[in-house]
Coordinates of C-alpha atoms in Angstrom, one line a residue:
Chain A
M19 CA 35.3 -18.7 22.4
A20 CA 37.1 -21.9 23.2
R21 CA 40.5 -20.5 22.9
T22 CA 40.5 -17.8 25.8
R23 CA 41.8 -14.8 23.7
F24 CA 45.0 -14.4 22.9
K25 CA 46.1 -17.0 25.8
T26 CA 47.8 -18.6 23.6
L27 CA 49.3 -17.0 20.4
T28 CA 48.6 -18.3 17.1
E29 CA 51.7 -18.6 14.8
Q30 CA 50.5 -15.3 12.9
M31 CA 50.1 -13.6 16.0
F32 CA 53.5 -14.3 17.4
Y33 CA 54.9 -13.0 14.4
I34 CA 53.1 -10.0 14.0
L35 CA 54.0 -9.4 17.8
L36 CA 57.7 -10.2 17.3
C37 CA 58.0 -7.1 14.6
M38 CA 56.8 -4.6 17.1
K39 CA 59.7 -5.0 19.2
E40 CA 60.4 -1.3 17.7
E41 CA 58.0 0.5 16.2
C42 CA 56.4 -0.6 13.1
R43 CA 54.1 0.5 10.4
G44 CA 50.9 -1.8 10.0
M45 CA 51.7 -2.0 6.3
D46 CA 55.2 -3.1 6.7
I47 CA 54.4 -6.1 8.8
L48 CA 53.4 -8.6 5.7
E49 CA 56.6 -8.0 4.1
T50 CA 59.0 -8.2 7.3
V51 CA 56.9 -11.6 8.2
R52 CA 57.5 -12.9 5.1
N53 CA 61.0 -11.9 4.9
M54 CA 62.1 -13.2 8.5
T55 CA 60.2 -16.7 7.9
G56 CA 61.6 -17.1 4.4
G57 CA 58.4 -17.1 3.2
R58 CA 57.0 -19.9 5.3
V59 CA 54.4 -17.5 7.0
N60 CA 52.3 -15.7 4.9
I61 CA 49.8 -13.4 6.8
G62 CA 46.6 -12.3 5.1
S63 CA 46.0 -8.7 4.8
G64 CA 42.9 -8.7 6.4
T65 CA 43.6 -11.1 9.1
L66 CA 46.7 -8.4 9.7
Y67 CA 43.8 -5.6 10.0
D68 CA 41.8 -7.2 12.2
L69 CA 44.5 -8.3 14.5
L70 CA 45.9 -5.2 14.6
E71 CA 42.4 -3.5 15.9
Q72 CA 42.2 -6.7 18.4
F73 CA 45.6 -5.9 19.9
V74 CA 45.1 -2.4 20.3
E75 CA 41.7 -3.0 22.0
E76 CA 43.7 -5.8 24.2
E77 CA 46.3 -3.1 24.8
I78 CA 48.6 -5.6 23.4
I79 CA 50.0 -3.2 21.3
A80 CA 49.9 0.8 21.3
E81 CA 49.5 3.1 18.3
T82 CA 52.3 5.5 18.1
R83 CA 51.8 7.6 15.2
T84 CA 49.3 8.3 12.2
E85 CA 50.2 9.7 9.1
G86 CA 47.2 10.2 6.9
R87 CA 45.9 6.2 7.0
R88 CA 49.5 5.2 7.7
R89 CA 49.5 3.7 11.5
S90 CA 52.5 2.6 13.5
Y91 CA 52.6 0.3 16.4
I92 CA 54.7 -0.8 19.0
I93 CA 54.1 -3.6 21.3
T94 CA 53.4 -2.9 25.1
E95 CA 54.8 -4.4 28.2
K96 CA 51.8 -6.7 28.5
G97 CA 52.4 -7.4 24.5
K98 CA 55.9 -8.3 25.8
A99 CA 54.7 -10.4 28.6
M100 CA 52.4 -12.4 26.3
L101 CA 55.2 -12.9 23.5
A102 CA 57.5 -14.1 26.6
G103 CA 55.0 -16.8 27.8
E104 CA 54.2 -17.8 24.2
Y105 CA 58.3 -18.3 24.0
E106 CA 58.4 -20.0 27.1
R107 CA 55.6 -22.3 26.3
L108 CA 57.3 -23.0 22.9
R109 CA 60.7 -23.5 24.8
R110 CA 59.0 -26.5 27.1
Q111 CA 57.5 -27.9 23.6
T112 CA 61.0 -28.2 22.1
A113 CA 62.6 -29.4 25.2
D114 CA 60.2 -31.8 25.7
Y115 CA 60.5 -33.2 22.1
N116 CA 64.4 -32.8 22.8
M117 CA 64.0 -35.1 25.7
I118 CA 62.1 -37.9 24.1
F119 CA 63.8 -37.6 20.5
G120 CA 67.1 -35.6 21.4
G121 CA 69.2 -38.7 21.5
E122 CA 68.4 -40.3 18.2
Q123 CA 68.5 -37.4 16.2
N124 CA 72.2 -36.9 17.6
K125 CA 72.9 -40.9 16.5
Chain B
M8 CA 22.8 -8.5 -25.8
K9 CA 22.3 -7.4 -22.5
D10 CA 25.8 -5.9 -20.7
T11 CA 24.3 -6.5 -17.1
K12 CA 22.3 -9.2 -15.4
K13 CA 21.1 -9.9 -12.2
I14 CA 21.5 -13.5 -10.2
L15 CA 19.0 -14.4 -7.2
W16 CA 21.9 -15.1 -4.8
T17 CA 21.0 -18.3 -3.1
I18 CA 24.3 -18.3 -1.3
S19 CA 24.4 -17.2 2.7
I20 CA 26.7 -14.1 2.6
Y21 CA 28.2 -16.0 6.0
N22 CA 30.0 -18.2 3.5
P23 CA 32.8 -16.9 2.2
T24 CA 34.5 -19.7 0.6
A25 CA 30.9 -20.8 -1.5
T26 CA 30.3 -16.7 -2.4
A27 CA 33.9 -16.2 -3.6
K28 CA 33.8 -20.1 -5.6
K29 CA 30.5 -18.6 -7.3
L30 CA 32.0 -15.1 -8.4
E31 CA 34.9 -16.7 -9.6
A32 CA 33.2 -18.9 -12.1
L33 CA 30.9 -16.1 -13.3
A34 CA 34.1 -14.3 -14.1
A35 CA 35.5 -17.0 -16.0
E36 CA 32.4 -17.0 -17.8
G37 CA 32.6 -13.2 -18.5
W38 CA 30.0 -12.0 -15.9
M39 CA 32.1 -9.6 -13.3
F40 CA 30.5 -8.7 -10.3
E41 CA 29.5 -5.2 -10.0
K42 CA 27.4 -5.0 -7.0
T43 CA 25.4 -6.9 -3.8
G44 CA 21.9 -6.4 -3.5
S45 CA 19.4 -7.8 -0.8
L46 CA 18.0 -10.7 -2.9
F47 CA 19.4 -10.1 -6.5
W48 CA 23.3 -9.4 -7.5
T49 CA 24.2 -7.4 -10.3
F50 CA 27.0 -8.4 -13.0
K51 CA 28.1 -7.0 -15.8
R52 CA 29.4 -8.4 -19.2
A53 CA 33.3 -8.3 -19.3
E54 CA 36.1 -10.5 -20.6
P55 CA 36.5 -13.5 -19.3
K56 CA 39.4 -14.1 -16.7
E57 CA 40.9 -16.4 -14.2
L58 CA 40.2 -14.1 -11.1
R59 CA 40.3 -15.1 -7.2
F60 CA 37.6 -13.5 -5.0
A61 CA 37.7 -13.0 -1.5
V62 CA 35.0 -12.4 0.9
T63 CA 35.9 -10.5 4.1
Y64 CA 34.2 -8.9 7.0
F65 CA 33.8 -5.4 8.5
P66 CA 31.6 -5.7 11.7
G67 CA 32.3 -1.9 12.2
A68 CA 30.6 -0.7 8.9
S69 CA 27.1 0.2 8.3
D70 CA 24.8 0.3 5.5
F71 CA 24.1 3.7 6.5
D72 CA 27.5 4.6 5.9
P73 CA 28.2 7.3 2.8
D74 CA 31.3 6.3 1.8
L75 CA 34.2 3.5 3.5
T76 CA 35.0 4.2 7.0
E77 CA 38.4 5.6 7.9
G78 CA 39.0 1.7 9.3
E79 CA 37.5 0.1 5.8
R80 CA 39.9 2.6 3.9
I81 CA 43.3 1.0 5.9
K82 CA 42.1 -2.7 5.6
A83 CA 41.4 -1.7 1.9
E84 CA 44.5 -0.3 1.6
Y85 CA 46.4 -3.2 3.3
C86 CA 44.8 -5.6 0.9
A87 CA 45.7 -4.0 -1.8
E88 CA 49.0 -3.9 -1.1
D89 CA 48.8 -7.3 -1.3
G90 CA 47.0 -7.7 -5.0
W91 CA 43.5 -7.4 -4.2
T92 CA 41.2 -4.8 -5.2
L93 CA 37.9 -3.8 -3.5
A94 CA 34.9 -5.0 -5.9
G95 CA 31.9 -3.9 -3.5
R96 CA 30.8 -3.6 -0.4
F97 CA 27.2 -4.5 1.4
D98 CA 26.8 -3.1 5.0
I99 CA 29.4 -5.4 6.6
V100 CA 30.5 -7.5 3.8
H101 CA 33.5 -6.6 2.0
I102 CA 34.3 -8.6 -1.9
Y103 CA 37.6 -8.2 -3.3
Y104 CA 39.4 -9.5 -6.2
S105 CA 42.9 -10.4 -7.4
E106 CA 44.2 -10.9 -10.9
N107 CA 47.4 -12.8 -9.5
A108 CA 46.3 -16.7 -8.6
N109 CA 49.2 -17.0 -5.9
A110 CA 47.8 -14.0 -3.9
T111 CA 48.0 -14.8 -0.3
P112 CA 44.5 -15.1 0.9
I113 CA 43.0 -11.8 3.1
D114 CA 42.1 -13.9 5.2
T115 CA 44.9 -16.6 6.7
E116 CA 44.2 -17.0 10.5
P117 CA 40.5 -19.3 11.3
V118 CA 40.5 -18.0 14.8
T119 CA 40.5 -14.5 13.8
Q120 CA 38.2 -15.0 10.8
V121 CA 35.8 -16.9 13.3
N122 CA 35.8 -13.9 15.8
T123 CA 35.0 -11.3 13.2
I124 CA 32.4 -13.2 11.5
W125 CA 30.9 -13.8 15.0
K126 CA 31.1 -10.2 15.7
A127 CA 29.8 -9.2 12.7
M128 CA 26.8 -11.5 13.3
K129 CA 26.1 -10.3 16.9
K130 CA 26.0 -6.8 15.9
R131 CA 23.5 -7.2 12.4
V132 CA 22.3 -10.4 12.4
L133 CA 21.1 -11.6 16.0
P134 CA 19.5 -8.3 17.7
S135 CA 16.9 -7.8 14.4
Q136 CA 16.4 -11.7 14.3
L137 CA 16.0 -12.1 18.5
S138 CA 13.4 -8.9 18.4
M139 CA 11.5 -10.5 15.5
F140 CA 11.5 -13.4 17.2
A141 CA 9.9 -12.2 20.3
L142 CA 7.4 -10.1 18.5
I143 CA 6.4 -13.1 16.9
I144 CA 5.8 -15.1 19.9
F145 CA 3.7 -12.4 21.1
R146 CA 1.4 -12.1 18.0
L147 CA 1.2 -16.2 18.4
F148 CA 0.1 -15.8 21.7
T149 CA -2.5 -13.4 20.9
Q150 CA -3.8 -15.6 18.4
F151 CA -3.8 -18.6 20.2
S152 CA -5.6 -16.6 22.9
Q153 CA -8.3 -15.7 20.1
L154 CA -9.0 -19.2 19.2
Q155 CA -9.1 -20.6 22.7
R156 CA -12.2 -17.8 23.2
D157 CA -14.1 -18.5 19.8
P158 CA -12.9 -21.2 18.3
V159 CA -15.2 -21.5 15.3
N160 CA -15.4 -17.9 14.2
Y161 CA -11.4 -18.2 14.3
L162 CA -11.1 -21.4 12.3
S163 CA -13.9 -20.3 9.8
D164 CA -12.6 -16.9 9.2
P165 CA -9.7 -16.9 6.8
F166 CA -8.1 -13.8 8.1
Y167 CA -7.4 -15.5 11.7
F168 CA -7.4 -19.2 10.0
Y169 CA -4.2 -18.4 8.0
S170 CA -2.6 -16.3 10.7
I171 CA -1.2 -18.9 12.9
P172 CA 0.6 -21.1 10.3
M173 CA 1.7 -17.3 8.3
W174 CA 3.4 -16.5 12.2
T175 CA 4.7 -20.4 12.7
L176 CA 6.4 -19.9 9.4
L177 CA 7.9 -16.9 10.1
L178 CA 8.7 -18.1 13.5
F179 CA 10.5 -21.1 11.8
T180 CA 12.3 -18.8 9.6
H181 CA 13.9 -16.7 12.0
I182 CA 15.0 -20.2 14.3
V183 CA 16.8 -21.5 11.5
E184 CA 18.5 -18.2 11.0
I185 CA 19.4 -18.1 14.6
L186 CA 20.1 -21.8 15.0
S187 CA 22.6 -21.9 12.3
C188 CA 24.2 -18.6 13.7
L189 CA 24.6 -20.5 17.0
I190 CA 25.5 -23.8 15.6
W191 CA 28.0 -22.5 13.0
K192 CA 29.7 -20.2 16.0
H193 CA 30.0 -23.6 18.4
R194 CA 31.4 -26.0 15.6
A195 CA 33.7 -23.2 14.3
V196 CA 35.5 -22.1 17.1
K197 CA 36.3 -25.6 18.0
L198 CA 37.6 -25.9 14.3
A199 CA 39.3 -22.9 14.1
D200 CA 41.1 -23.8 17.1
Q201 CA 42.9 -26.5 15.1
G202 CA 43.4 -24.0 12.4
I203 CA 40.5 -25.2 10.1
F204 CA 38.2 -22.1 9.0
L205 CA 34.3 -23.6 9.0
P206 CA 32.1 -21.6 6.4
I207 CA 28.3 -21.6 7.4
H208 CA 26.9 -24.0 4.6
T209 CA 23.1 -22.9 5.2
S210 CA 21.3 -21.8 1.8
P211 CA 19.2 -18.5 2.5
L212 CA 16.9 -20.5 0.1
V213 CA 15.4 -22.1 3.3
G214 CA 14.6 -18.8 4.7
Y215 CA 13.4 -17.5 1.3
S216 CA 11.0 -20.4 1.0
L217 CA 9.6 -20.3 4.2
L218 CA 8.8 -16.6 3.7
A219 CA 7.6 -17.1 0.5
L220 CA 5.3 -19.6 2.2
S221 CA 4.3 -17.3 5.6
L222 CA 3.7 -14.5 2.5
L223 CA 1.1 -16.9 0.7
C224 CA -0.6 -17.5 4.0
M225 CA -0.9 -13.8 4.2
L226 CA -2.4 -13.6 0.8
L227 CA -4.7 -16.0 1.5
S228 CA -5.9 -14.4 4.7
Y229 CA -6.6 -11.7 2.6
T230 CA -8.0 -12.9 -0.3
G231 CA -10.0 -15.9 1.5
I232 CA -12.3 -13.5 3.1
S233 CA -14.3 -13.7 -0.1
M234 CA -12.7 -14.0 -3.3
S235 CA -14.4 -11.0 -4.1
S236 CA -12.8 -8.1 -6.3
R237 CA -12.8 -5.7 -3.6
S238 CA -10.6 -8.2 -1.0
V239 CA -8.4 -9.5 -3.7
G240 CA -7.7 -5.3 -4.5
F241 CA -7.3 -4.9 -1.1
S242 CA -4.5 -7.7 -0.7
L243 CA -2.8 -5.9 -3.9
L244 CA -3.4 -2.6 -2.4
W245 CA -1.7 -3.9 0.8
I246 CA 1.5 -5.5 -1.0
S247 CA 2.1 -2.1 -2.9
V248 CA 1.8 -0.2 0.1
L249 CA 4.7 -2.8 1.9
F250 CA 6.6 -2.3 -1.0
V251 CA 6.6 1.4 -1.7
I252 CA 6.9 2.0 2.0
L253 CA 10.4 -0.2 1.9
F254 CA 11.4 1.5 -1.6
S255 CA 10.9 4.7 0.0
G256 CA 13.2 4.0 3.0
N257 CA 15.5 2.7 0.5
M258 CA 15.3 5.4 -1.8
I259 CA 16.1 8.2 1.1
K260 CA 18.7 5.8 2.4
A261 CA 20.7 5.9 -1.3
K262 CA 19.9 9.9 -1.4
M263 CA 21.3 10.5 2.0
K264 CA 24.3 8.3 1.7
K265 CA 25.1 9.9 -1.9
H266 CA 25.0 13.4 -0.3
G267 CA 27.5 12.2 2.3
W268 CA 25.1 12.8 5.5
P269 CA 26.6 11.2 8.4
R270 CA 25.3 7.3 9.4
E271 CA 23.5 8.1 12.3
I272 CA 21.2 10.7 10.5
T273 CA 20.8 8.7 7.6
R274 CA 19.8 5.9 9.8
F275 CA 17.3 7.7 11.9
L276 CA 15.6 9.7 8.7
S277 CA 15.4 6.4 6.8
V278 CA 14.0 4.1 10.1
T279 CA 11.4 7.3 10.5
V280 CA 10.0 7.7 7.3
V281 CA 9.5 3.7 7.3
I282 CA 7.8 3.9 10.4
V283 CA 5.8 7.0 9.9
M284 CA 4.7 5.4 6.7
T285 CA 3.7 2.3 8.2
L286 CA 1.4 4.0 11.2
S287 CA 0.0 6.1 8.8
F288 CA -1.2 3.8 6.2
F289 CA -2.5 1.7 9.3
V290 CA -4.5 4.9 10.8
G291 CA -5.7 5.8 7.5
L292 CA -7.1 2.1 7.1
M293 CA -8.2 1.8 10.4
I294 CA -10.5 5.6 9.7
S295 CA -11.7 4.1 6.5
V296 CA -12.9 0.9 8.1
F297 CA -14.7 2.3 11.1
S298 CA -16.1 5.2 8.9
G299 CA -17.5 2.6 6.5
N300 CA -15.9 4.0 3.5
L301 CA -13.6 0.8 3.1
S302 CA -14.6 -2.8 3.6
F303 CA -12.8 -6.0 3.1
T304 CA -15.8 -7.6 1.6
D305 CA -18.0 -6.5 -1.0
K306 CA -20.5 -4.2 0.8
K307 CA -24.2 -5.8 1.1
E308 CA -26.9 -3.8 -0.4
P309 CA -29.8 -2.9 2.0
A310 CA -33.2 -4.1 0.9
G311 CA -34.7 -0.9 2.4
T312 CA -35.0 1.7 5.1
Y313 CA -37.3 2.0 7.9
E314 CA -37.9 4.7 10.8
L315 CA -37.8 3.6 14.6
Y316 CA -37.6 6.1 17.6
G317 CA -37.0 8.7 15.0
R318 CA -34.2 7.2 13.5
T319 CA -33.7 5.7 9.9
R320 CA -32.6 2.0 10.1
T321 CA -31.5 -0.5 7.0
F322 CA -32.9 -3.7 6.7
Y323 CA -31.9 -6.7 4.7
D324 CA -33.9 -9.4 2.6
D325 CA -31.0 -12.3 2.3
P326 CA -32.5 -15.8 1.6
L327 CA -32.8 -17.8 5.0
P328 CA -33.0 -21.3 4.7
L329 CA -35.6 -21.5 7.3
C330 CA -37.9 -18.3 8.8
I331 CA -40.2 -17.9 11.3
E332 CA -43.2 -18.1 8.8
D333 CA -42.1 -21.6 8.2
I334 CA -42.9 -22.7 11.9
R335 CA -45.3 -20.7 13.4
E336 CA -48.5 -18.2 12.6
T337 CA -47.2 -14.6 12.7
T338 CA -48.6 -11.4 12.2
V339 CA -45.5 -9.5 11.2
S340 CA -45.4 -8.9 7.6
K341 CA -42.0 -6.5 7.7
W342 CA -38.6 -8.5 8.2
N343 CA -34.9 -7.9 8.6
K344 CA -33.3 -11.1 7.3
E345 CA -29.3 -11.2 7.1
A346 CA -27.4 -14.1 6.5
R347 CA -23.3 -14.6 6.7
Y348 CA -21.0 -16.9 5.5
Q349 CA -17.3 -17.5 6.1
E350 CA -15.2 -20.3 5.1
T351 CA -11.7 -22.2 5.3
P352 CA -10.6 -25.6 4.0
L353 CA -11.6 -26.6 7.8
I354 CA -14.8 -25.3 8.3
S355 CA -17.8 -23.1 6.7
Y356 CA -20.0 -21.4 9.1
H357 CA -23.0 -19.7 8.1
E358 CA -25.0 -17.5 10.4
Y359 CA -28.4 -16.2 10.2
K360 CA -30.9 -14.2 11.8
Q361 CA -34.5 -12.6 11.2
N362 CA -35.7 -9.7 13.4
N363 CA -39.5 -8.2 13.0
I364 CA -40.0 -4.6 12.0
P365 CA -43.0 -3.7 13.8
D366 CA -45.7 -1.6 12.4
N367 CA -49.4 -0.7 12.9
T368 CA -50.7 -4.2 12.0
T369 CA -48.4 -6.4 14.3
D370 CA -49.7 -8.0 17.0
P371 CA -47.9 -7.0 20.2
M372 CA -47.3 -10.3 21.0
D373 CA -45.3 -11.0 18.3
I374 CA -43.0 -7.9 18.7
N375 CA -39.4 -9.5 19.5
K376 CA -40.3 -12.9 18.4
D377 CA -37.0 -13.3 16.6
L378 CA -34.7 -16.2 15.6
E379 CA -31.2 -17.2 14.9
Y380 CA -29.2 -19.8 14.1
S381 CA -26.0 -20.6 12.9
I382 CA -24.7 -23.8 10.8
T383 CA -21.2 -24.8 11.6
K384 CA -19.9 -27.7 8.9
V385 CA -16.5 -29.5 10.0
K386 CA -15.2 -30.5 6.5
I387 CA -12.3 -32.8 7.8
P388 CA -14.4 -35.4 10.0
V389 CA -11.4 -36.1 12.4
F390 CA -11.5 -32.6 13.9
F391 CA -15.5 -32.7 14.3
D392 CA -15.0 -33.8 18.2
V393 CA -13.0 -31.3 19.2
I394 CA -14.6 -28.5 17.2
K395 CA -18.0 -29.5 18.9
E396 CA -16.4 -29.6 22.2
A397 CA -14.8 -26.4 21.6
V398 CA -18.7 -24.9 20.9
L399 CA -19.8 -26.5 24.3
N400 CA -17.2 -25.1 26.2
A401 CA -17.7 -21.8 24.5
R402 CA -21.0 -21.4 26.2
Q403 CA -19.8 -22.0 29.2
D404 CA -19.2 -18.7 30.8
D405 CA -17.7 -19.3 34.6
K406 CA -17.2 -17.5 37.5
K407 CA -15.4 -18.3 40.9
V408 CA -17.4 -18.7 43.7
N409 CA -15.6 -19.8 46.9
G410 CA -12.5 -20.8 44.7
E411 CA -14.6 -23.2 43.0
I412 CA -15.4 -22.4 39.1
V413 CA -19.0 -22.4 38.7
F414 CA -20.8 -22.4 35.3
T415 CA -23.4 -19.6 34.9
D416 CA -24.4 -20.3 31.1
H417 CA -23.7 -24.1 29.7
F418 CA -25.3 -26.6 27.6
E419 CA -26.8 -29.8 28.9
P420 CA -27.7 -33.0 27.0
I421 CA -31.5 -33.7 25.6
D422 CA -33.0 -36.5 24.2
P423 CA -32.1 -36.1 20.3
S424 CA -34.9 -37.8 19.1
V425 CA -37.1 -34.4 19.1
W426 CA -34.4 -33.0 16.7
N427 CA -34.2 -36.4 15.0
A428 CA -30.3 -35.5 15.4
D429 CA -27.4 -37.3 16.9
A430 CA -26.9 -35.3 19.9
A431 CA -28.7 -32.5 21.3
Y432 CA -27.9 -30.0 24.1
Q433 CA -29.9 -27.1 25.5
L434 CA -28.5 -24.0 27.2
H435 CA -28.9 -23.3 30.7
W436 CA -28.2 -20.2 32.8
S437 CA -28.0 -19.9 36.2
D438 CA -31.4 -21.8 37.3
S439 CA -33.1 -20.9 33.9
I440 CA -33.4 -23.3 30.7
L441 CA -33.4 -21.2 27.7
D442 CA -34.8 -21.5 24.4
S443 CA -30.9 -22.2 22.7
Y444 CA -30.4 -25.5 21.2
L445 CA -27.2 -27.1 20.0
V446 CA -28.0 -29.9 17.6
C447 CA -25.6 -32.2 15.7
W448 CA -26.4 -33.9 12.4
G449 CA -23.2 -35.9 10.6
N450 CA -20.7 -33.2 10.3
R451 CA -23.0 -30.5 11.0
I452 CA -23.2 -28.5 14.6
V453 CA -26.3 -26.0 14.2
E454 CA -27.2 -23.7 17.2
V455 CA -30.6 -22.3 17.4
K456 CA -32.0 -19.6 19.4
F457 CA -35.5 -19.1 19.7
Y458 CA -37.0 -15.7 21.0
W459 CA -39.9 -17.2 22.5
D460 CA -41.0 -20.4 24.1
A461 CA -40.8 -23.0 21.3
T462 CA -43.4 -25.5 21.1
E463 CA -42.4 -29.3 20.3
D464 CA -43.9 -28.6 16.9
E465 CA -42.1 -25.7 16.2
I466 CA -39.0 -27.7 16.9
C467 CA -39.7 -30.5 15.1
K468 CA -40.5 -28.2 12.2
T469 CA -37.1 -26.3 12.9
A470 CA -35.3 -29.6 12.9
E471 CA -36.9 -30.8 9.2
I472 CA -36.2 -27.5 7.9
L473 CA -32.3 -27.4 8.7
K474 CA -31.5 -31.0 8.4
G475 CA -32.9 -31.0 5.1
F476 CA -31.0 -27.6 4.0
G477 CA -27.9 -29.7 5.1
E478 CA -29.0 -32.7 3.3
Y479 CA -29.8 -30.5 0.3
E480 CA -26.4 -28.6 0.4
E481 CA -24.4 -32.1 0.7
A482 CA -26.2 -33.6 -2.3
M483 CA -25.5 -30.1 -4.3
E484 CA -21.8 -30.6 -3.0

């Protein structure tokens, strides 16, 4: 794929990983992200399932518990590093924006 | 009033947007989706409702699964959490609906969606398409080799003549499928990076049409052998057997799924049944054909039998346009006269032979003085030269001597005036000149083989009769 898999995170990937700082049930992520973003980011249930599968496969998150079909996950060190990398990319993007438009905004 | 209806499904299952829209429109008309199928989808009558449909993919699923896998159940639960109900599944395709007009779509991330669809395609579509593609290429290669070896027989025999278009159309069907997958993937990945999901826009109608055309060619190749009740019957039998085999495989699959057999066993047994039934049919067919119990054409009744070297042989008395008695004196009174005819829209081919059946009254000098000839009529003039060249070359048996190709058996031009023809050739073999001729009259190519040294007078009579026969046939048409 043109986008090297998970080299950059989409907004939905970013928020799913963010939810997993602490152990989190897959099912709860949809609601958590909605609340966290004030409804700005809506993750589809199919997308969530597919991403969780892919994240586990790539060891970005780890499965911690299975109760029936309810599974819980937590972010791994690899996942944290990816999240940090994405944060750094977004921070630089913000800094660049501020460098160009920051002065105008302060006026 | 019927409570269910089946609709020929012409939307690609890889186009989730169009599929969902169509299902929504039908639900609004009072036809609720019930189940998918290979060609037809089933709908049941229901109260007209404004529903939202979503089509999503589960690459890990299999059509041989007895029920939803654990992963599919988890996904279904996530979807249910958002108000989506699983309406049906077909292989790797899941169809959901929701009564909530504002429900969050099931797939919201184009990158993930494209990735999932591509995974499903790689697992389901491409391996079968590519293996069929390889098989078709092999079949086309063998067909072209046969065409090159014996062009007239190939092009005049409907069984072979329609094979090349049939396999070519099948090849296009698979090329269309494979290319549309690859092109879609290339474009969809780029657009997904920009947050846009690109559905596949190809319609299965293209594939169905090509498939229907190739089936038509197959039917023509069987029925065209002769439009006899026997060959038409054989075509119908072959198509029925195909359906019975596929139906049996599907029935076994359905029964095993119903009884909860594991995916691997169901797949193994269903596929094995289809393979065994297909092989049994072909083995039975070959045994019947070789044992003489089954023929694709109406069996010709022999005119009688005679004894030769202690064995009973049959002989025929087919009408021939030219007989040995027409061109020379003979003491033979009993003949085997055989005519064979085959025709396609490009070529008609008549083959005749007259062999003597010696008895006590036959002069020993007349024994084995037989006659064989064939008349090839090229119906489309533009192909005449190509076919004539192919007939001339077909006779050119060659061998390599010190790295050089030497023709041991070939036609050389002769004066056509004796034959009153446009062109005439005589067969040479090594240093000998044989009594075999190739003569062209208009759009007809005639090969004559005398089993004796034919005199100029006999050749003139032969030419007169065969040319006249051709002209008579033309006039009758």
